[in-house]
PDB file of C-alpha atoms in Angstrom:
ATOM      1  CA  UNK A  16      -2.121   4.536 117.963  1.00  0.00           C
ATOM      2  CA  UNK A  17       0.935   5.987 119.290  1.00  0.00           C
ATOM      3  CA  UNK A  18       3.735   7.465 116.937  1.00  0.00           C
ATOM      4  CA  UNK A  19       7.035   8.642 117.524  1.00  0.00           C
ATOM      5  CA  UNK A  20      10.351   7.034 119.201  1.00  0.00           C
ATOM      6  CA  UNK A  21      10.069   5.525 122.235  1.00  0.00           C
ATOM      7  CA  UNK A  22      12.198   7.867 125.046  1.00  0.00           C
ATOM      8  CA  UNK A  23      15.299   5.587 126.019  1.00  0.00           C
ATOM      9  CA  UNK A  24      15.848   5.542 130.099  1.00  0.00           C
ATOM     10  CA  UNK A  25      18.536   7.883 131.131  1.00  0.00           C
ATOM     11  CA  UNK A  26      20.404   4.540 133.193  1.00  0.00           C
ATOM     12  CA  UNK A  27      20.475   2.989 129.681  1.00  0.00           C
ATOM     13  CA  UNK A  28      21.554   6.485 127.814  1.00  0.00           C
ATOM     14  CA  UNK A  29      24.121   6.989 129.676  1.00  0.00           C
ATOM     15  CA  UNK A  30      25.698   3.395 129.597  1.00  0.00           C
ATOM     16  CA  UNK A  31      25.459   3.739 125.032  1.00  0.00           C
ATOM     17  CA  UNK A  32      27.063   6.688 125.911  1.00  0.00           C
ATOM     18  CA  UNK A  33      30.030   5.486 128.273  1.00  0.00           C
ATOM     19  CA  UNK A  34      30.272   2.346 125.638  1.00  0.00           C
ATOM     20  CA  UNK A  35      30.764   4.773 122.632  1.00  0.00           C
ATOM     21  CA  UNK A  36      33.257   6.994 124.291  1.00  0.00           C
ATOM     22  CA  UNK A  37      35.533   4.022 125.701  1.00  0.00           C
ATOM     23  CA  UNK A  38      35.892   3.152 121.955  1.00  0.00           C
ATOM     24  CA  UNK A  39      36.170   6.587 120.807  1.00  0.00           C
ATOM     25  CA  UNK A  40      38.992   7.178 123.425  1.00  0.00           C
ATOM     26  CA  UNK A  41      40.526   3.502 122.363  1.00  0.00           C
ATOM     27  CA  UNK A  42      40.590   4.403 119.061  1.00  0.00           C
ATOM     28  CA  UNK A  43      41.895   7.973 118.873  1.00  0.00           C
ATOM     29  CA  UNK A  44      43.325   8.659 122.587  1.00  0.00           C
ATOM     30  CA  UNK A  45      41.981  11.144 125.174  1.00  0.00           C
ATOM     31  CA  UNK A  46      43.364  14.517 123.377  1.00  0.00           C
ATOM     32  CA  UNK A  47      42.647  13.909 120.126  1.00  0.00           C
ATOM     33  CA  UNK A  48      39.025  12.346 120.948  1.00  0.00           C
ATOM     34  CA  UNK A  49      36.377  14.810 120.050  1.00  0.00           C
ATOM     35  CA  UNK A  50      32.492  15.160 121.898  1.00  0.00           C
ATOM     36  CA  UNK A  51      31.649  15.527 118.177  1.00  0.00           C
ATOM     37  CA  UNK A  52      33.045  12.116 117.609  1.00  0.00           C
ATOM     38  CA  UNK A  53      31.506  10.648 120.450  1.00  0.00           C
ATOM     39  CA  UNK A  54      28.521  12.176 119.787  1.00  0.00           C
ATOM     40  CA  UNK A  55      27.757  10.740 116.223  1.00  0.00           C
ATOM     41  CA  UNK A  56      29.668   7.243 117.253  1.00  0.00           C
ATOM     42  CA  UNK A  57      26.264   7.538 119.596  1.00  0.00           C
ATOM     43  CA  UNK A  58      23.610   8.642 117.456  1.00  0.00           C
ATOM     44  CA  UNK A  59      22.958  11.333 119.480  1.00  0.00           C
ATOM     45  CA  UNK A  60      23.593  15.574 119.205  1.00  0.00           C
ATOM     46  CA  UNK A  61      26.405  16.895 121.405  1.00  0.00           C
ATOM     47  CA  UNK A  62      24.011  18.838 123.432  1.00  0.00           C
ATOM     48  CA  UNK A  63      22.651  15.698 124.561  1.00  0.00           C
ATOM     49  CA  UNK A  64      25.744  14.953 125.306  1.00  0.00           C
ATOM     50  CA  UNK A  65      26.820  17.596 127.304  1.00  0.00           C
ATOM     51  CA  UNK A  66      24.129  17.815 129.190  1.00  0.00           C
ATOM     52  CA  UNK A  67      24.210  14.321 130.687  1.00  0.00           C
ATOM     53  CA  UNK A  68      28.786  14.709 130.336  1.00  0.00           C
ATOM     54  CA  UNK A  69      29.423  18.570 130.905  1.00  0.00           C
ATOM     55  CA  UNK A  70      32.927  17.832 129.523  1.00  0.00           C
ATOM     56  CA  UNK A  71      35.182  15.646 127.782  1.00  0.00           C
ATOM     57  CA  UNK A  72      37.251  14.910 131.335  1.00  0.00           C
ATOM     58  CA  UNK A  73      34.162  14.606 132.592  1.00  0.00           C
ATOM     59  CA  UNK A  74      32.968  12.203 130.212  1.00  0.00           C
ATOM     60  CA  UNK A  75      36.391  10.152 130.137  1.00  0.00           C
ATOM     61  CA  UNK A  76      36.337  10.050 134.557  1.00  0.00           C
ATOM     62  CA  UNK A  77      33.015   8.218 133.723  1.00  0.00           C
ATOM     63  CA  UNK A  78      34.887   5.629 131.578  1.00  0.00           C
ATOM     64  CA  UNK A  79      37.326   5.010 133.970  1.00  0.00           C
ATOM     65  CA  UNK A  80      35.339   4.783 136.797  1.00  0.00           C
ATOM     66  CA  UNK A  81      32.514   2.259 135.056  1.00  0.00           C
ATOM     67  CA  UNK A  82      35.287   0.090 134.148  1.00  0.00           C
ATOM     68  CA  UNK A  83      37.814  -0.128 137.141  1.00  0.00           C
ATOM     69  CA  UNK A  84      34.074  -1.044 138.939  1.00  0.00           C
ATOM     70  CA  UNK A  85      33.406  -3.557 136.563  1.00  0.00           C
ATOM     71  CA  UNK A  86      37.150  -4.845 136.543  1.00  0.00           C
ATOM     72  CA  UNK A  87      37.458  -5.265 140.367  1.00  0.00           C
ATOM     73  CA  UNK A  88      33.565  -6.835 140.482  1.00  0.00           C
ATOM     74  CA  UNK A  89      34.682  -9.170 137.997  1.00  0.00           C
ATOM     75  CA  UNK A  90      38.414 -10.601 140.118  1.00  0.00           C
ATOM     76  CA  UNK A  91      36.327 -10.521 143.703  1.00  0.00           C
ATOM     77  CA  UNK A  92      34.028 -12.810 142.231  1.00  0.00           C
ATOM     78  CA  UNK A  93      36.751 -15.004 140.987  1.00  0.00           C
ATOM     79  CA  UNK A  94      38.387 -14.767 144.122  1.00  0.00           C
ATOM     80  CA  UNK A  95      35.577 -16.134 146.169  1.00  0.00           C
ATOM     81  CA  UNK A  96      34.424 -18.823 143.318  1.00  0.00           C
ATOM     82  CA  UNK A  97      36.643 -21.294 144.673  1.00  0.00           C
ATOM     83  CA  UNK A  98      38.236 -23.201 147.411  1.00  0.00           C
ATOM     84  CA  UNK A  99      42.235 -23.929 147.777  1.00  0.00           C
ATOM     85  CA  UNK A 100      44.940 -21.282 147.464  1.00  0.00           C
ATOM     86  CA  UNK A 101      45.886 -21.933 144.066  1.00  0.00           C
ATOM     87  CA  UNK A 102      42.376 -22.648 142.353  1.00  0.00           C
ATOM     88  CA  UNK A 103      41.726 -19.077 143.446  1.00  0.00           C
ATOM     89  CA  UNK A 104      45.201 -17.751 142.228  1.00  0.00           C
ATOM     90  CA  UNK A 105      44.442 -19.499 139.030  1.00  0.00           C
ATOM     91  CA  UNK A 106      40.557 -18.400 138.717  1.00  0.00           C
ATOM     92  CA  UNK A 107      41.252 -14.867 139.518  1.00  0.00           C
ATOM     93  CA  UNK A 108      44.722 -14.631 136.894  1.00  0.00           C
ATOM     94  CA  UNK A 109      42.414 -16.023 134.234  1.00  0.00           C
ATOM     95  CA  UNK A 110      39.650 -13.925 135.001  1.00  0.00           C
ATOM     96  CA  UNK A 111      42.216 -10.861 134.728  1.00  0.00           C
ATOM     97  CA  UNK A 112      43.004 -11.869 131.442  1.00  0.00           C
ATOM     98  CA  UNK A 113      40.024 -13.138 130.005  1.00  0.00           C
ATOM     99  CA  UNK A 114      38.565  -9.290 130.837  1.00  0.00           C
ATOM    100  CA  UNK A 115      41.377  -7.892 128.994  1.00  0.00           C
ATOM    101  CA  UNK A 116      40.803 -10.077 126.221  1.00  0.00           C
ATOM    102  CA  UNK A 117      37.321  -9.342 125.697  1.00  0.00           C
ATOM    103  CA  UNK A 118      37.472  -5.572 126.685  1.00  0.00           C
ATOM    104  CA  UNK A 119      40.844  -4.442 125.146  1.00  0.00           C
ATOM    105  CA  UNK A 120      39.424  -1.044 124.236  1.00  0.00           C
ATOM    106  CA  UNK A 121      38.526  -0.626 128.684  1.00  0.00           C
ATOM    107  CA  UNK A 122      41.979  -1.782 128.968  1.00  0.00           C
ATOM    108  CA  UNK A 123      43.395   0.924 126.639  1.00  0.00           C
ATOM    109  CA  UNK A 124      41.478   3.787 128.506  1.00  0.00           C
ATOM    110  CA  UNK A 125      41.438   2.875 131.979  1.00  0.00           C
ATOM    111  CA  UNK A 126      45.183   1.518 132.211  1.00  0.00           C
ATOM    112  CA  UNK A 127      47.139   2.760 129.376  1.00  0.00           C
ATOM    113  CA  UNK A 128      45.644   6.426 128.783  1.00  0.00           C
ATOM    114  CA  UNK A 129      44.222   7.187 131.841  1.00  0.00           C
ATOM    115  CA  UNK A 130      47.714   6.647 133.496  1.00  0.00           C
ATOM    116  CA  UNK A 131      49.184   8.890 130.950  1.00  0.00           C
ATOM    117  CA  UNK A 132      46.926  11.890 131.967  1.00  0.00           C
ATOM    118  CA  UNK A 133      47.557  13.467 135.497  1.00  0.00           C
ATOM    119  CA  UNK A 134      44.363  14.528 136.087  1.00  0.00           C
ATOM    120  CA  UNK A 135      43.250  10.676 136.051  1.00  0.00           C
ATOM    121  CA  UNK A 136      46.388   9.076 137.603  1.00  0.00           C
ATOM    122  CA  UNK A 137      44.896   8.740 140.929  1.00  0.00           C
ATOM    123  CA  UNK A 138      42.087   6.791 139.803  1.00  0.00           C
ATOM    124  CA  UNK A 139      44.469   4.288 137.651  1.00  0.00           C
ATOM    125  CA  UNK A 140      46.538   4.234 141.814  1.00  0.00           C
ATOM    126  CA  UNK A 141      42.972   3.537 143.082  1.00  0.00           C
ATOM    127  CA  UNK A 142      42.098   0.478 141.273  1.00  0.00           C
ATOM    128  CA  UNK A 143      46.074  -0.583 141.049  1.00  0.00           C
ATOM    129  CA  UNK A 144      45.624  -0.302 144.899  1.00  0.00           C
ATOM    130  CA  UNK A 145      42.428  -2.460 145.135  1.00  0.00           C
ATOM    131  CA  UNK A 146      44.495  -5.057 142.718  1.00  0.00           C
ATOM    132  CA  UNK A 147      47.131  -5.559 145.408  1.00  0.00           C
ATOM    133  CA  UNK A 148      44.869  -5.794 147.946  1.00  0.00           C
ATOM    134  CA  UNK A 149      43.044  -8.638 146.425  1.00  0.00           C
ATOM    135  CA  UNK A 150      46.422 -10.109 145.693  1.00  0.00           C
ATOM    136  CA  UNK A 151      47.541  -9.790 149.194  1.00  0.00           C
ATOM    137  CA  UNK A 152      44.873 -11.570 150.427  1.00  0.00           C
ATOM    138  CA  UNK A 153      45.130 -14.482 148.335  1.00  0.00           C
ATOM    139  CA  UNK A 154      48.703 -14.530 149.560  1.00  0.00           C
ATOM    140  CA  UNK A 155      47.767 -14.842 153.099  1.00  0.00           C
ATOM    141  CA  UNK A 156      44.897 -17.442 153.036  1.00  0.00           C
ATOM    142  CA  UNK A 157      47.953 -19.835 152.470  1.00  0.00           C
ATOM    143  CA  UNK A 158      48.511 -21.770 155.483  1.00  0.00           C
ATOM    144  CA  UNK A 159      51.953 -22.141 155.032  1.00  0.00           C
ATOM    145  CA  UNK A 160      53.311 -18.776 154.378  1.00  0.00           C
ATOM    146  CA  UNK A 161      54.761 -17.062 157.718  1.00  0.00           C
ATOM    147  CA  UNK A 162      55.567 -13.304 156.149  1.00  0.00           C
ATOM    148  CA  UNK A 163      53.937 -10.224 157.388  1.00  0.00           C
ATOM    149  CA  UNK A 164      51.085  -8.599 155.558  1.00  0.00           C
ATOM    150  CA  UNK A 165      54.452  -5.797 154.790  1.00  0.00           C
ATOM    151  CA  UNK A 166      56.215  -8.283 153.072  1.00  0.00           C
ATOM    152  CA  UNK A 167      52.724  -9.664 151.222  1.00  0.00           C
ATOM    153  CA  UNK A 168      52.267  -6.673 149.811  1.00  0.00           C
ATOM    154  CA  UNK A 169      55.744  -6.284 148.459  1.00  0.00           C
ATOM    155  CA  UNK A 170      54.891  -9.751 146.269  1.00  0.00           C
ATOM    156  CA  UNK A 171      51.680  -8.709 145.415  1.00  0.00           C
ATOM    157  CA  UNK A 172      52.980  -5.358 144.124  1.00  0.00           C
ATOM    158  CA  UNK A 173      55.266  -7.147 142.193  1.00  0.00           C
ATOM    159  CA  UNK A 174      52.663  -9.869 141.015  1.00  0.00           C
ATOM    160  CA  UNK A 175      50.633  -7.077 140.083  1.00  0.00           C
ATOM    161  CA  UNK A 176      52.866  -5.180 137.689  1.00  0.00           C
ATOM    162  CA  UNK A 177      53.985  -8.717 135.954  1.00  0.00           C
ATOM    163  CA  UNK A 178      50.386  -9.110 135.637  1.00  0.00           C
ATOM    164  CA  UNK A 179      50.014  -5.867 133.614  1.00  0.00           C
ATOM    165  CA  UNK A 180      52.526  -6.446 132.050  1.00  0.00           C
ATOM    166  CA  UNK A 181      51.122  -9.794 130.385  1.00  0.00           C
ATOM    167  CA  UNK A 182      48.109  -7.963 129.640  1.00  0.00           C
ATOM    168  CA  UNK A 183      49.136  -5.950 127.586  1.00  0.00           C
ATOM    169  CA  UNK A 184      50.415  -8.665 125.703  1.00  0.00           C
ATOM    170  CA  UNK A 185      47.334 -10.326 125.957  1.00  0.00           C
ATOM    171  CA  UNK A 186      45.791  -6.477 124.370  1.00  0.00           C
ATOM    172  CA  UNK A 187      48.153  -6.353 121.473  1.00  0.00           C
ATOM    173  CA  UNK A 188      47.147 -10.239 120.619  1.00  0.00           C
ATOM    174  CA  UNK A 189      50.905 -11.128 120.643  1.00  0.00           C
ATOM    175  CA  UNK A 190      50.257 -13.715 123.432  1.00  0.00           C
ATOM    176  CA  UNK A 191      47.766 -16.605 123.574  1.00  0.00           C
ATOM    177  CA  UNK A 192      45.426 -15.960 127.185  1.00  0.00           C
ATOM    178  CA  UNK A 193      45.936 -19.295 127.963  1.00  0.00           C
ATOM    179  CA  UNK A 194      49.557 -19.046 127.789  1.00  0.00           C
ATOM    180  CA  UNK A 195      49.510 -15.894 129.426  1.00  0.00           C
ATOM    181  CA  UNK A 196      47.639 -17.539 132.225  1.00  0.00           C
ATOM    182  CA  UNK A 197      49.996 -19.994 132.909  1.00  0.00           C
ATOM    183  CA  UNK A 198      53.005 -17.964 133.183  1.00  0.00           C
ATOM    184  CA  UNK A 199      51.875 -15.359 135.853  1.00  0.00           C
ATOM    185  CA  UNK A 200      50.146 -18.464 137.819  1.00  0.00           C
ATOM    186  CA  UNK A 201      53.485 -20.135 137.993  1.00  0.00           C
ATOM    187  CA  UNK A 202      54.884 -16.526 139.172  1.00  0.00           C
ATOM    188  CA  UNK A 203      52.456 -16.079 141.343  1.00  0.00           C
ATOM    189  CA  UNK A 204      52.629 -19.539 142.719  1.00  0.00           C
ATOM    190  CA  UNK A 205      56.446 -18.798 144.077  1.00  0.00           C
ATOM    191  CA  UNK A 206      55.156 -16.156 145.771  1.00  0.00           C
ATOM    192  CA  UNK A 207      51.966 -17.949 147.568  1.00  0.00           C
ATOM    193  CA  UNK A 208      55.157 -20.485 148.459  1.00  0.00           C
ATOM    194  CA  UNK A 209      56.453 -19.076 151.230  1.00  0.00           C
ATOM    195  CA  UNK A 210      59.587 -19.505 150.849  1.00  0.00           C
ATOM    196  CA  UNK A 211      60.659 -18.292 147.242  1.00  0.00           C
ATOM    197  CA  UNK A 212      63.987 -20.445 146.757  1.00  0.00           C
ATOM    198  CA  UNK A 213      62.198 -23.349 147.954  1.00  0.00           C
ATOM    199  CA  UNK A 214      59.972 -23.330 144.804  1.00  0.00           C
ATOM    200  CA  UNK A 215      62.936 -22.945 142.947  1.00  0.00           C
ATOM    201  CA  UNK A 216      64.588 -26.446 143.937  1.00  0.00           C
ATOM    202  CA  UNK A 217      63.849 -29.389 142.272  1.00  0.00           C
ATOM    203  CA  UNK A 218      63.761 -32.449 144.434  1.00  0.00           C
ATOM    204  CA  UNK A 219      67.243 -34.113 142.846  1.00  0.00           C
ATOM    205  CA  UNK A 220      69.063 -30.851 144.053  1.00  0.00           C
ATOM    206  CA  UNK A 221      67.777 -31.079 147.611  1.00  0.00           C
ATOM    207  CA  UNK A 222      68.934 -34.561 148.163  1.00  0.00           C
ATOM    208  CA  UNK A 223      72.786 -33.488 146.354  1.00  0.00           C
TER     209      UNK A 223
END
């Protein structure tokens, strides 16, 4: 008969690890976050966890990097889940929002104190830069817009930030997703438009 603890995979460690210091980080910020903390929020000893993490910015790269991955995975698959320019805007906003619903402590570290902390700025630019990408593109695959990719990526840039913008709303539980979802669609939808003051016109003003 066998005794003892059974040894945990070192793929699965280091995931309980990554999961304890996102909320660690959430919870008490980068600087004043602790490997001690982290460490008993873990149930394991701190030389465990420096030996898989040799140091806290270490440690917190990993957090950012899991979850911008995860992030990104989670909008391409929304973007490709559907068929007609606005079902995707509208699958991929909601997606966005849901994520930052359900993972508001990810959102905290990866957006809001990562971006705080130059030594993990360019990672925050990295996945901001992926986000307009993916925006751009949904911009494009409508027919009826005529602008250059330049110009896209002007709207998307601007789609973008009004879209992190809502989610922190969406974070702080001061906004409804649902709501949330609707607004930046409509935003977005003026952009996907082509022609911006177009979408602004109601049909009794272009006949007077």
């Amino acid at each position: 008969m066998t005794t003892g603890t059974k040894r945990i995979p070192r793929a699965i460690r280091e995931q309980q690890m990554l999961d304890s210091a996102i909320r660690v980080f959430s919870d008490l910020g980068y600087r004043s976050a602790s490997m001690d903390t982290i460490a008993r929020h873990a149930s394991i000893s701190k030389p465990m966890l420096y030996l898989y993490y040799g140091s806290k910015e270490e440690l917190f790269a990993a957090c950012v990097v899991r979850e911008s991955g995860r992030l990104i995975d989670h909008l391409t698959a929304a973007a490709t889940g559907s068929a007609g320019s606005r079902r995707r805007l509208e699958d991929v906003v909601q997606a966005f929002l849901e994520f930052v619903d359900a993972h508001t402590d990810s959102w905290n570290v990866v957006y809001r104190q990562a971006f705080a902390e130059p030594q993990f700025r360019e990672e925050v630019e990295k996945t901001r830069t992926v986000l307009v990408d993916l925006t751009t593109d949904l911009l494009a695959q409508n027919s009826g817009d005529q602008r250059s990719r330049e110009v896209l990526e002007v709207v998307a840039t601007a789609l973008v930030g009004a879209g992190e913008a809502v989610a922190d709303r969406v974070a702080h539980r001061s906004i409804p997703t649902s709501v949330a979802a609707g607004v930046v669609v409509e935003l977005a939808w003026r952009g996907l438009a082509g022609d911006p003051t177009k979408s602004l016109t109601t049909p009794t003003e272009e006949k007077s």
